[in-house]
Structure formats: structure tokens, C-alpha cells
PDB file of C-alpha atoms and ligand atoms in Angstrom:
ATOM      1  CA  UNK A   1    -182.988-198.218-244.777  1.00 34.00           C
ATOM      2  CA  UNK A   2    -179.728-197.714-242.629  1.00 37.00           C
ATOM      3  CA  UNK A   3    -178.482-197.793-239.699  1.00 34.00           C
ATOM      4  CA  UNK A   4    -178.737-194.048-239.385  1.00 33.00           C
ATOM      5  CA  UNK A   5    -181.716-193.559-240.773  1.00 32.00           C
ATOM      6  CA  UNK A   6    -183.457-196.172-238.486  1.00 39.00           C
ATOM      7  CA  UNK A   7    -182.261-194.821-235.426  1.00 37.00           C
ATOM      8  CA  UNK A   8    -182.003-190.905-235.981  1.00 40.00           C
ATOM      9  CA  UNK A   9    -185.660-189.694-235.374  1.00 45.00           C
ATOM     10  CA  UNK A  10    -186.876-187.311-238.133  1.00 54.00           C
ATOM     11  CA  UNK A  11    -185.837-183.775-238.118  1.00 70.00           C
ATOM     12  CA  UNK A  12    -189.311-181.421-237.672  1.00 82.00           C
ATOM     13  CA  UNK A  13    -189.883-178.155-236.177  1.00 90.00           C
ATOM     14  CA  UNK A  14    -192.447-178.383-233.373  1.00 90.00           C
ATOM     15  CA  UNK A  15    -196.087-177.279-234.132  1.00 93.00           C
ATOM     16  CA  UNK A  16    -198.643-176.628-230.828  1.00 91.00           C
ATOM     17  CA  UNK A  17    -201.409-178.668-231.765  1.00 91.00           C
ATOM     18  CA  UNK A  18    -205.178-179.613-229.550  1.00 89.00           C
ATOM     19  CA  UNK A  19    -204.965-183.390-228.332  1.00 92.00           C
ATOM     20  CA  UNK A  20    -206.602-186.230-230.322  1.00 95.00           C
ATOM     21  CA  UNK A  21    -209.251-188.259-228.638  1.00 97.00           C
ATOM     22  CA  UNK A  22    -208.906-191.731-230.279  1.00 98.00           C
ATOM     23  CA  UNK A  23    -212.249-193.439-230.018  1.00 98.00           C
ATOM     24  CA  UNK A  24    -212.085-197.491-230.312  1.00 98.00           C
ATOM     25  CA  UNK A  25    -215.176-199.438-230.700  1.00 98.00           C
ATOM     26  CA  UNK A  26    -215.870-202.653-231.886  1.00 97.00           C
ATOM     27  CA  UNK A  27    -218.484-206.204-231.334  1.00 96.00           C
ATOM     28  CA  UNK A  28    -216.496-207.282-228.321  1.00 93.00           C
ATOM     29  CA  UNK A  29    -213.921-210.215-229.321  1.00 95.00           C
ATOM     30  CA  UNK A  30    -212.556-208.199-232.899  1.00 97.00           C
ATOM     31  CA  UNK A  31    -209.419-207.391-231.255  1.00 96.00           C
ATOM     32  CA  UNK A  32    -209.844-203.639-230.372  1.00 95.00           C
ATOM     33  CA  UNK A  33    -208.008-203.347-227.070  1.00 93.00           C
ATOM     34  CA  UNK A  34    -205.564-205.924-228.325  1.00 95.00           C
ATOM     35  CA  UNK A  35    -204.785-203.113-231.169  1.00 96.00           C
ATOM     36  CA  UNK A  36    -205.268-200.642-227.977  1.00 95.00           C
ATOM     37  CA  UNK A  37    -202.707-202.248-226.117  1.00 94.00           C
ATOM     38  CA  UNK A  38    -200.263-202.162-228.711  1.00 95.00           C
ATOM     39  CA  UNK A  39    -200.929-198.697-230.015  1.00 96.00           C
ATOM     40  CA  UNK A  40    -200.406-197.355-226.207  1.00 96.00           C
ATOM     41  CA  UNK A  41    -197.031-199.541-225.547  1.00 96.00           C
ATOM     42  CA  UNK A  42    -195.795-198.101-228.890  1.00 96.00           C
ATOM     43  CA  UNK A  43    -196.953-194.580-228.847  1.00 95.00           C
ATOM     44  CA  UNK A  44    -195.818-192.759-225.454  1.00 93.00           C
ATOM     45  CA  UNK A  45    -197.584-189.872-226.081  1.00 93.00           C
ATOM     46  CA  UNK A  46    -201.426-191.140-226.113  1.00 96.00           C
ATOM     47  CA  UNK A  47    -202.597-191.909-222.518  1.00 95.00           C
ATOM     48  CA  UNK A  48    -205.753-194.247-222.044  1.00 96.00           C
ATOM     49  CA  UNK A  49    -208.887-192.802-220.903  1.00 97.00           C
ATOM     50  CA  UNK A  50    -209.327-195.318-217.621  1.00 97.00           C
ATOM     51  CA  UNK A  51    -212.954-195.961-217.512  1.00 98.00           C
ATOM     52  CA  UNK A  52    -215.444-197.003-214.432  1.00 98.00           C
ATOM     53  CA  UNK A  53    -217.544-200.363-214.722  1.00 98.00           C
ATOM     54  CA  UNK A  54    -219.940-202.127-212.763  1.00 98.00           C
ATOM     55  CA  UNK A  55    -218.784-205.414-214.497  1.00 95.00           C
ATOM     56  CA  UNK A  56    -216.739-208.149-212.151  1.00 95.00           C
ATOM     57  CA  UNK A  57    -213.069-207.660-213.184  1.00 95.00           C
ATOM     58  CA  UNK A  58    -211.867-210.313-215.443  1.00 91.00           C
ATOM     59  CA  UNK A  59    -208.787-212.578-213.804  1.00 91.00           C
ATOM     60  CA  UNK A  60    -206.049-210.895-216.330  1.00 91.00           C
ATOM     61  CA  UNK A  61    -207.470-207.442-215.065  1.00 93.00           C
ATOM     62  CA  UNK A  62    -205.515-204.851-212.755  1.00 96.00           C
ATOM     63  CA  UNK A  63    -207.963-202.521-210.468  1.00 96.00           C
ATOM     64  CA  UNK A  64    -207.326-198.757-211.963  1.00 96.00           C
ATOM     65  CA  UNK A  65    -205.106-200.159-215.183  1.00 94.00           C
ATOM     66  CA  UNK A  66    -207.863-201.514-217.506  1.00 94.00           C
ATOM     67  CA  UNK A  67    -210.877-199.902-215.447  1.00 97.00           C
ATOM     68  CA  UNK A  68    -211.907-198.834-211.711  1.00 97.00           C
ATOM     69  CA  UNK A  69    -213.997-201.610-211.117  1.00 98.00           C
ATOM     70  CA  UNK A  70    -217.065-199.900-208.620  1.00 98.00           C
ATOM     71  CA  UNK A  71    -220.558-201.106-207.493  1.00 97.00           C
ATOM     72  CA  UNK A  72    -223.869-199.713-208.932  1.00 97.00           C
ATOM     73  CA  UNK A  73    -224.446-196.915-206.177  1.00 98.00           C
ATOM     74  CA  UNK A  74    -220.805-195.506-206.804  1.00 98.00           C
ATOM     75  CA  UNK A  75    -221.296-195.549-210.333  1.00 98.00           C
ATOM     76  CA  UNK A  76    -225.178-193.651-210.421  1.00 98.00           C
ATOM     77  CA  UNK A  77    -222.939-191.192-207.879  1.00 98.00           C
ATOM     78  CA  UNK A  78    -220.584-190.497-210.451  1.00 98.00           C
ATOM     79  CA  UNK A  79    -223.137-190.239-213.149  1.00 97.00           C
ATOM     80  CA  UNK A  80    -225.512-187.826-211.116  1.00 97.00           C
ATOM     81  CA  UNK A  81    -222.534-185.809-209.862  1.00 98.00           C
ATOM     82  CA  UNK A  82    -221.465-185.188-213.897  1.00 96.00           C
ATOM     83  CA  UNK A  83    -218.072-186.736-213.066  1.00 98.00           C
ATOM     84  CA  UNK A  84    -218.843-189.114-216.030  1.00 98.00           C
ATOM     85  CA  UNK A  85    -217.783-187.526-219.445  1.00 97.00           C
ATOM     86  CA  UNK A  86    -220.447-190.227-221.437  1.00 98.00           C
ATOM     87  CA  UNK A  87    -221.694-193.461-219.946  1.00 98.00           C
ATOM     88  CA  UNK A  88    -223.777-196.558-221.340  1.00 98.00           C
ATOM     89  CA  UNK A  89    -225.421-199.826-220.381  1.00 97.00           C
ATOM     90  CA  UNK A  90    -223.231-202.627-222.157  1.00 94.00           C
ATOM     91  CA  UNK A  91    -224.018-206.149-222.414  1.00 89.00           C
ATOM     92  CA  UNK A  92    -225.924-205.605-218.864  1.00 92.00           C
ATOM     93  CA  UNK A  93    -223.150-203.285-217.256  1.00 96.00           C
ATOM     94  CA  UNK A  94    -222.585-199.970-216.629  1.00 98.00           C
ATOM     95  CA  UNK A  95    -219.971-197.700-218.135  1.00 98.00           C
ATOM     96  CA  UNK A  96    -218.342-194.864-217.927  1.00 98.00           C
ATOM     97  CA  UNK A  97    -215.275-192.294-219.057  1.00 98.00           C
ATOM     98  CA  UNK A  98    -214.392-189.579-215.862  1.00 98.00           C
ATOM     99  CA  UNK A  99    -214.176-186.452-216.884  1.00 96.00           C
ATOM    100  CA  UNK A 100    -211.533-184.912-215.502  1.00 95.00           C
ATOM    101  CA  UNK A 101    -208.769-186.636-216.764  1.00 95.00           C
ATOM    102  CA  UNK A 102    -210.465-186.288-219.844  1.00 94.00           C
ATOM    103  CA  UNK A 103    -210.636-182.103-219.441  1.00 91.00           C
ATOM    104  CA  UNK A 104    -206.592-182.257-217.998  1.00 91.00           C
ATOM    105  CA  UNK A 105    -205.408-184.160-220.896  1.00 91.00           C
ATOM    106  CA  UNK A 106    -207.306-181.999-223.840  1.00 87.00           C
ATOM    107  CA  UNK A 107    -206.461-179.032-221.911  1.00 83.00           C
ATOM    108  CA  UNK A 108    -202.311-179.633-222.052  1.00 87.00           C
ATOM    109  CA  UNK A 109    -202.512-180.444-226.143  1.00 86.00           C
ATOM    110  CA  UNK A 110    -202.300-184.441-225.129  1.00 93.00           C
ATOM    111  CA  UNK A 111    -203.734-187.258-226.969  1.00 96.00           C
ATOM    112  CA  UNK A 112    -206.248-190.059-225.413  1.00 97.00           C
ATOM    113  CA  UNK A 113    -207.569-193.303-226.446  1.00 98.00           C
ATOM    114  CA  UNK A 114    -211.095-194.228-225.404  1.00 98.00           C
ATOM    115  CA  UNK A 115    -212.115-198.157-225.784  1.00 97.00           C
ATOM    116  CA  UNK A 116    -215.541-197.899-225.718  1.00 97.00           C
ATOM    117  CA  UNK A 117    -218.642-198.520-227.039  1.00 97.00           C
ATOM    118  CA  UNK A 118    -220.867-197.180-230.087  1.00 97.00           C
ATOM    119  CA  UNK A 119    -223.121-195.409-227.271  1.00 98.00           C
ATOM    120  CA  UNK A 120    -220.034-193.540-226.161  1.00 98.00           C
ATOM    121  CA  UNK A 121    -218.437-192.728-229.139  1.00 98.00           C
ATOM    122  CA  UNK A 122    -221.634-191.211-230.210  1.00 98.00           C
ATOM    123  CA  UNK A 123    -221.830-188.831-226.876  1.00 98.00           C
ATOM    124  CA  UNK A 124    -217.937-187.742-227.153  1.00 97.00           C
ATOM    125  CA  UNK A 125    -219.229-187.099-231.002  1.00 97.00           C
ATOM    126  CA  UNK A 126    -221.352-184.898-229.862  1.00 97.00           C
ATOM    127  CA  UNK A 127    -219.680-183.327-227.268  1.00 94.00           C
ATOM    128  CA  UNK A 128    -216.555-182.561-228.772  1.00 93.00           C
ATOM    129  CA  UNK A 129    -216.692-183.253-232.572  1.00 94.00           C
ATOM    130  CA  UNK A 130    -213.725-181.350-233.331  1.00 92.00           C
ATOM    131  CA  UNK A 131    -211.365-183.554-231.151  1.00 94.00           C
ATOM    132  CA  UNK A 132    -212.674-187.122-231.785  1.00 97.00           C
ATOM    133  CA  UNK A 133    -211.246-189.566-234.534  1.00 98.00           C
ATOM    134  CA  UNK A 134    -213.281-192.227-234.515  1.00 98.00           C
ATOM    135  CA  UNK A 135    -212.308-196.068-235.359  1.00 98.00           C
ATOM    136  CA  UNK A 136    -214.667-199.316-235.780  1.00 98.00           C
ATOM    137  CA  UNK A 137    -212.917-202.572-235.984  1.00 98.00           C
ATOM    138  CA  UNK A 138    -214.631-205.588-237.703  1.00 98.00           C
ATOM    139  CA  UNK A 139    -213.845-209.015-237.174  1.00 98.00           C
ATOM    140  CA  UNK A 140    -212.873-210.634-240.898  1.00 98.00           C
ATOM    141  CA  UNK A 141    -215.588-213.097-239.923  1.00 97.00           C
ATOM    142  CA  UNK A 142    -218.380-213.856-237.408  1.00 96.00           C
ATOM    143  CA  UNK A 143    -216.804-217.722-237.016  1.00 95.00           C
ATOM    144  CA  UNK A 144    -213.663-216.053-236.020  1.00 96.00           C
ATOM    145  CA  UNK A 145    -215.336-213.317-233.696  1.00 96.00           C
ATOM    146  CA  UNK A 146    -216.847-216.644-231.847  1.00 94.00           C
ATOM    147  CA  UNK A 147    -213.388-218.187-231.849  1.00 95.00           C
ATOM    148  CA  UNK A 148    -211.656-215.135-230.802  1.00 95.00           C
ATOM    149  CA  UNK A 149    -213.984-214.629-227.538  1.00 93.00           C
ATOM    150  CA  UNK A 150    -213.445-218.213-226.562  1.00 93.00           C
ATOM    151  CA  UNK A 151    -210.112-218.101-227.127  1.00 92.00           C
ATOM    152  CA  UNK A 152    -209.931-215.286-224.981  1.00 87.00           C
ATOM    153  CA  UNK A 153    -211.098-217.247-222.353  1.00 85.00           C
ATOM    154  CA  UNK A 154    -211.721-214.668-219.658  1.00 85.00           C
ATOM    155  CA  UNK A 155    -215.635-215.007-220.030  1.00 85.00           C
ATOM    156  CA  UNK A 156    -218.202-217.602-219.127  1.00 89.00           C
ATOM    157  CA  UNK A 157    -220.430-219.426-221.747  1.00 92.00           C
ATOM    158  CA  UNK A 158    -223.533-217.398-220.831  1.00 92.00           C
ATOM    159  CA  UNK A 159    -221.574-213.691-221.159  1.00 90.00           C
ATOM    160  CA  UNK A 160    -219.912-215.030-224.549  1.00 92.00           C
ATOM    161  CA  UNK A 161    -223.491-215.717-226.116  1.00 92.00           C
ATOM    162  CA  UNK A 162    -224.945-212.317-224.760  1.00 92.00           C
ATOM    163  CA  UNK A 163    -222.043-210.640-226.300  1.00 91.00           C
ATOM    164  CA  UNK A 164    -222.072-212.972-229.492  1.00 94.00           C
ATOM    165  CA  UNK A 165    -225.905-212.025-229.883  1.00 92.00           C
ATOM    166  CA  UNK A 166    -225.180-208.232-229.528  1.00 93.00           C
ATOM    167  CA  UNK A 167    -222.497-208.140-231.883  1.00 96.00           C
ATOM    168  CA  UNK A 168    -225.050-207.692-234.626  1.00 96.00           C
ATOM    169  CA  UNK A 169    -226.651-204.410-233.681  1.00 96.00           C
ATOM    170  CA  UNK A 170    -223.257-203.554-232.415  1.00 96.00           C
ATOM    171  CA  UNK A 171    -221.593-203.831-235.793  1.00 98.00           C
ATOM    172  CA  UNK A 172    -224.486-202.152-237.535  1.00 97.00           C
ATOM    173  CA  UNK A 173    -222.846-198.813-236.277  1.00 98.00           C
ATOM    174  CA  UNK A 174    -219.754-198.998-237.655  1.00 98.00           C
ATOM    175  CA  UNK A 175    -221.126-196.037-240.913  1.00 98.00           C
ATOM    176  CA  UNK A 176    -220.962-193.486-238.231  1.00 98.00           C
ATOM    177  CA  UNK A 177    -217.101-193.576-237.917  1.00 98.00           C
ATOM    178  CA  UNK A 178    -214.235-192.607-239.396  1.00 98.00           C
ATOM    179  CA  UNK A 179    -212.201-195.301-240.085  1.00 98.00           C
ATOM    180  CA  UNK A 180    -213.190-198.940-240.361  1.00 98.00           C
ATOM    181  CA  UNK A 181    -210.227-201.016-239.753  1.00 98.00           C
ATOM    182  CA  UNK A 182    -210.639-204.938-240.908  1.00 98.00           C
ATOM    183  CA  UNK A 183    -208.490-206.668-237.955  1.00 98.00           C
ATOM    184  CA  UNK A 184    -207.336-210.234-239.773  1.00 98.00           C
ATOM    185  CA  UNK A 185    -204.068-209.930-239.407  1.00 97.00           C
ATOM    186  CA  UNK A 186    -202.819-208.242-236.165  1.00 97.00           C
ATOM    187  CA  UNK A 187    -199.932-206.600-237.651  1.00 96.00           C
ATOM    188  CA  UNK A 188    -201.872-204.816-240.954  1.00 97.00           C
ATOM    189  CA  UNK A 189    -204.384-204.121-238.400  1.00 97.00           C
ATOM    190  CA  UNK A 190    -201.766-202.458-236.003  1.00 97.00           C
ATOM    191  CA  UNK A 191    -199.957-200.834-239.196  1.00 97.00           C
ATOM    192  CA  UNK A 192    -203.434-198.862-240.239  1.00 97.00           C
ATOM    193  CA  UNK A 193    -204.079-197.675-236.601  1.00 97.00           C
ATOM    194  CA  UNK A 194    -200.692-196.109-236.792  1.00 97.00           C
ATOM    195  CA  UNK A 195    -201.170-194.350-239.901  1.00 97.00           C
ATOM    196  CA  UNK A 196    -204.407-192.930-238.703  1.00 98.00           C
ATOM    197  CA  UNK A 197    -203.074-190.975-235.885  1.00 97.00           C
ATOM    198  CA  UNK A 198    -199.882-189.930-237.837  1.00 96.00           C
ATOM    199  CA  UNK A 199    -201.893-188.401-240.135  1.00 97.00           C
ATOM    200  CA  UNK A 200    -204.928-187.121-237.754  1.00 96.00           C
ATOM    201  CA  UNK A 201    -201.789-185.309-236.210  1.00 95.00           C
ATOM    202  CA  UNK A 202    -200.915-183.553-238.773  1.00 95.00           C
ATOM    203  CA  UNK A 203    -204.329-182.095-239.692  1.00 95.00           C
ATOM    204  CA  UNK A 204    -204.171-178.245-240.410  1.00 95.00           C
ATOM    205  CA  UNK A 205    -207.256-177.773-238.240  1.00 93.00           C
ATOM    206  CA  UNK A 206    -205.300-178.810-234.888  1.00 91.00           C
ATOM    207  CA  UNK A 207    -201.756-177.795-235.403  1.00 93.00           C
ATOM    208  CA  UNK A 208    -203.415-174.225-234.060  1.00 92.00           C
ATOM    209  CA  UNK A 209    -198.977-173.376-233.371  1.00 94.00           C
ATOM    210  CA  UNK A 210    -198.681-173.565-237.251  1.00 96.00           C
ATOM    211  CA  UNK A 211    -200.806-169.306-237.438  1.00 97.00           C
ATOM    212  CA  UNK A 212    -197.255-168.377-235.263  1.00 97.00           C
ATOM    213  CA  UNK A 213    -195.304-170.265-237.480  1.00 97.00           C
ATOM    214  CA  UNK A 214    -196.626-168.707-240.910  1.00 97.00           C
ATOM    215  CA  UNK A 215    -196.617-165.427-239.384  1.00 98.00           C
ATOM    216  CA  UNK A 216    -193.101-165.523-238.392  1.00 97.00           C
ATOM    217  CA  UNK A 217    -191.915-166.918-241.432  1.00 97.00           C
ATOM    218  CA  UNK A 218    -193.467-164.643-243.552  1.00 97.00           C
ATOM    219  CA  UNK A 219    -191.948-161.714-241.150  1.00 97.00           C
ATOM    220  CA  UNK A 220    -188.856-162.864-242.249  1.00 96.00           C
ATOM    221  CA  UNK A 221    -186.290-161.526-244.656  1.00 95.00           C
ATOM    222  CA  UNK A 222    -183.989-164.448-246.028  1.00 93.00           C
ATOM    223  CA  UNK A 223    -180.419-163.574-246.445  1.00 92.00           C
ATOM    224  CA  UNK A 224    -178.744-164.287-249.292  1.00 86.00           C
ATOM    225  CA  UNK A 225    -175.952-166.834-249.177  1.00 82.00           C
TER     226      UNK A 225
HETATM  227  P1  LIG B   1    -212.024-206.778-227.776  1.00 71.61           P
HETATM  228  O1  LIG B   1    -211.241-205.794-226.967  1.00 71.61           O
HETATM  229  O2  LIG B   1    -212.436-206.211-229.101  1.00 71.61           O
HETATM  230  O3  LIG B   1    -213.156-207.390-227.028  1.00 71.61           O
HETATM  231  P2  LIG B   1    -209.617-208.416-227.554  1.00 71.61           P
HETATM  232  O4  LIG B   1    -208.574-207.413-227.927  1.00 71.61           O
HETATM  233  O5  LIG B   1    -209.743-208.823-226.129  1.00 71.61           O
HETATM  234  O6  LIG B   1    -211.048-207.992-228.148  1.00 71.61           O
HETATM  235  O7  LIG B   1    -209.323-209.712-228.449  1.00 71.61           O
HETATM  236  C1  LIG B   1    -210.088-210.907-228.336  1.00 71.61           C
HETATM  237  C2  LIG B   1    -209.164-212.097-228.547  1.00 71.61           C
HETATM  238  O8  LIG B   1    -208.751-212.143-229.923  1.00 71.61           O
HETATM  239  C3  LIG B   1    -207.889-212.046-227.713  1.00 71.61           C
HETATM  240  O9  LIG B   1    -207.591-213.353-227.260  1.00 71.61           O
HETATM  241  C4  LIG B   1    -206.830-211.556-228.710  1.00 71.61           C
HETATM  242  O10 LIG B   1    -205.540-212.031-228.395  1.00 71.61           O
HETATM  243  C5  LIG B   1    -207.316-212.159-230.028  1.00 71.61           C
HETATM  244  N1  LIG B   1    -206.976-211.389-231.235  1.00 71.61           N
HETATM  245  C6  LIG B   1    -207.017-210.042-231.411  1.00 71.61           C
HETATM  246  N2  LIG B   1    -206.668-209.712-232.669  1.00 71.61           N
HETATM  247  C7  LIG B   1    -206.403-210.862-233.310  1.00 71.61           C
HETATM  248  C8  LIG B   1    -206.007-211.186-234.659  1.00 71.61           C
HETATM  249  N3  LIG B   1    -205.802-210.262-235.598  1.00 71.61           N
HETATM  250  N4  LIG B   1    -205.822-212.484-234.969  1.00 71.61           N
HETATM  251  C9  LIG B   1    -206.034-213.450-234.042  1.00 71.61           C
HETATM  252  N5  LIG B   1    -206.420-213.226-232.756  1.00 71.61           N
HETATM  253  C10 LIG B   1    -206.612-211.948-232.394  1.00 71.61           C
HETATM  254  P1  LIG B   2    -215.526-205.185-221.820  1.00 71.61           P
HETATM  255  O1  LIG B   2    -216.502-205.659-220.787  1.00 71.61           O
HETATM  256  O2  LIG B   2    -215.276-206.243-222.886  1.00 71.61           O
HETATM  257  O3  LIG B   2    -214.256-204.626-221.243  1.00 71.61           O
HETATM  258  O4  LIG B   2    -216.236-203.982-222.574  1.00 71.61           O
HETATM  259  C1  LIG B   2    -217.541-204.133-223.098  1.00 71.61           C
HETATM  260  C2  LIG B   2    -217.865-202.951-223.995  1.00 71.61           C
HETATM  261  O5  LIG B   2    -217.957-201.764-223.197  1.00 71.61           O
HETATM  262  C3  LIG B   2    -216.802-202.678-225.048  1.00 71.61           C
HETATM  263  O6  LIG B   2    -217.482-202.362-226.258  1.00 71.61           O
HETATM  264  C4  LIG B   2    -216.065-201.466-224.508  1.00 71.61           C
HETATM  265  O7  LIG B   2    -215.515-200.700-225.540  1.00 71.61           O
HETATM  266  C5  LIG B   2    -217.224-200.743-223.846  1.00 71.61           C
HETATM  267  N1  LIG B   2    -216.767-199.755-222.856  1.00 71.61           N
HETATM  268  C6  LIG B   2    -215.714-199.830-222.001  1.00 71.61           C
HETATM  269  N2  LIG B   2    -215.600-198.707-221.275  1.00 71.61           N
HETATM  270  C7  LIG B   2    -216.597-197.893-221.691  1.00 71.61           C
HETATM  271  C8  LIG B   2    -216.990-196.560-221.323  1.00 71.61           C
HETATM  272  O8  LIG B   2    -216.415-195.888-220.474  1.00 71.61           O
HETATM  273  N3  LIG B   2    -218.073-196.064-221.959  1.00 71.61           N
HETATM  274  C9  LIG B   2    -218.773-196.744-222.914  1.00 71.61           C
HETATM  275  N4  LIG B   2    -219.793-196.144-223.507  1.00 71.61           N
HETATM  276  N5  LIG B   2    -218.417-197.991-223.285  1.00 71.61           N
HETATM  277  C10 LIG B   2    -217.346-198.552-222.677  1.00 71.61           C
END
């Protein structure tokens, strides 16, 4: 590849399209908001779905960046008020996705990542099927999913084995998504997750601009040259 070819972005007309709601779920410790994180820094134009938990916020962990970090009552207020778009117990927490930001983004054409769980991705599934591309990530093997959550070292002894003893019945789900992603190596892992939503863009289905764009080209009398 050049120079020019590297740095000129490619040419293509615009097409109105719906948003994409990118749906992440893996056993915890596979790497899925690792892939998150990088898919989001990357790609400017998918925003994260910010969700609410009733878990203690992890040291690395920023109030309102990775999730609004509330006490039971506030959460069953938000869940009984229908502010919450899905919600699930986890590992002995609560969980949520708002709604609104949810309803803004879909509503502008803009496209959203959700990292959550099988529960979840199930409800959005449900809820709006036509939106959601879904994506299970698998650890290459159980040793490393162990060595991955201790090397993460955010979690005490007791919460790694609950979510090491979960991760069984978690990754029984993974048949009900769309794409199974194998995360070994980071960067093959990242590559796939890329391709996905290039593609997923590009569906004929959501690219609802592209009736205006066959009408008027078909209006149209070419001149000859
Ligand atoms: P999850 O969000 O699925 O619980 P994380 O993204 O927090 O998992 O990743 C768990 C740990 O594994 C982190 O320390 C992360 O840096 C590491 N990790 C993620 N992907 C890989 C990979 N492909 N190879 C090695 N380590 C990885
Ligand atoms: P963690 O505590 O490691 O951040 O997340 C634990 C699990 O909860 C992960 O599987 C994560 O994807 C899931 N999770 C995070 N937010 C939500 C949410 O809003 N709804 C649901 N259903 N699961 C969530």
C-alpha cells in the first residue's frame, strides 16, 4: 500500500442507515471489554451503552465511564420505573442498560456497544431483533480464562472462583449468537470484531437511504460523453 492510499480515506457516497447495537458477551476474564475498549478507541462512531451496577467499583474503574455504580434501592427504582432497557442478576449483582440513551442513539442512525451478559443479550434479542449483532467471545482455554482473571487482578480470590464456576453455564450460550470470536491472540481477535461491524454496516436491510438512492439513479438519464 502507499502513502496515498493509507492516508486518503475511501471515496463512498453516503447511505442513511438504522444504528447497530453491538452486543458483547462472554465468561468474564475472555477478554471482551479488552476487545471493547479497543473497538471504541478505534471506531469513533460506536458509543458505549454505560450500564448501572450494584457491584463495588473495581480500583481501575471511573464512576459514569465503565458503569454508574448505584446501591440496590436506586437500582429496583430504575428497574420499576422502566428506565432499564434489560437488566440481570450477575455473579450476585445487579445489572442494567438505561434506556434512554439507548432510544437517543437508535433514534439518530448511531451505533452502540453493549458489554453484557447472555441474560441481556437475550432481552435486547427480543426487543429489538432487527438492530442487534450479537458476539460471544471464548477463551482459547479454561487454564488461560483462570490466568487471565488473576492476571487481571482487580478481583478477590472468592469473586474469581464464583466467576470461574459460572463460566460454564455462561459459555454454554454462546449457539444463540451471531458470531463466536476465539480471543487467543488480541490482535486476530481485534481484526474479526472489525470485520463484523464493517460488514453488519453494510447490510441491505439497514442502509434504509439506499430506496432514495436507487430511485434517483434510476430517474436519471446518463449523458453521453
Ligand atoms: P472480560 O471483560 O471478558 O471480563 P477483560 O477484557 O477484563 O475480560 O480481560 C481479562 C484479562 O485478560 C485482562 O487482564 C486483559 O488484559 C487480558 N487479556 C484480554 N485479551 C487477552 C489476550 N488475547 N491475550 C492475553 N491476555 C488478554
Ligand atoms: P463485570 O462485573 O466483570 O464488569 O461484569 C460482569 C458481567 O455482567 C459481564 O458478563 C458483563 O458483560 C455483564 N454486564 C455488565 N453490564 C450489564 C448490563 O447492563 N446488563 C446485563 N445483562 N449484563 C451486564
Amino acid at each position: 500500500m502507499n502513502a496515498a492510499t493509507a492516508t486518503t480515506p475511501a471515496k463512498t457516497i453516503p447511505i442513511a442507515r438504522r444504528g447497530l447495537m453491538l452486543v458483547i458477551s462472554s465468561p468474564s476474564g475472555a477478554g471482551k471489554s479488552t476487545i471493547a475498549r479497543t473497538l471504541l478507541e478505534t471506531d469513533k462512531g460506536i458509543g458505549l451503552s454505560v450500564s448501572v451496577t450494584t457491584r463495588p467499583r473495581r480500583p481501575s474503574e471511573i464512576e459514569g465511564v465503565h458503569y454508574d455504580f448505584v446501591t440496590k434501592p436506586q437500582f429496583e427504582r430504575l428497574r420499576d420505573s422502566d428506565a432499564l432497557l434489560e437488566w440481570a442478576e450477575v455473579h450476585g449483582n445487579f445489572y442494567g442498560t438505561p434506556r434512554e440513551p439507548v432510544e437517543i442513539a437508535m433514534s439518530e442512525g448511531r451505533d452502540m456497544l453493549f458489554d453484557i451478559d447472555w441474560q441481556g443479550a437475550q432481552q435486547l434479542q427480543d426487543k429489538m431483533a432487527a438492530d442487534v449483532v450479537s458476539i460471544f467471545v471464548l477463551p482459547p482455554t479454561m487454564t488461560e480464562l483462570q490466568s487471565r482473571l488473576h492476571r487481571r487482578a482487580e478481583d478477590t480470590e472468592e469473586v474469581i472462583r464464583t466467576r470461574l464456576a459460572n463460566s460454564r453455564s455462561e459459555i454454554a450460550h454462546w449457539g444463540e449468537y451471531d458470531y463466536v470470536i476465539i480471543n487467543d491472540d488480541l490482535t486476530a481477535a481485534f481484526d474479526a470484531i472489525q470485520s463484523i461491524v464493517k460488514a453488519e454496516r453494510l447490510r441491505r436491510d439497514r442502509r434504509h437511504g439506499m430506496f432514495d438512492f436507487v430511485r434517483k439513479l434510476l430517474d436519471e438519464e446518463p449523458v453521453l460523453k
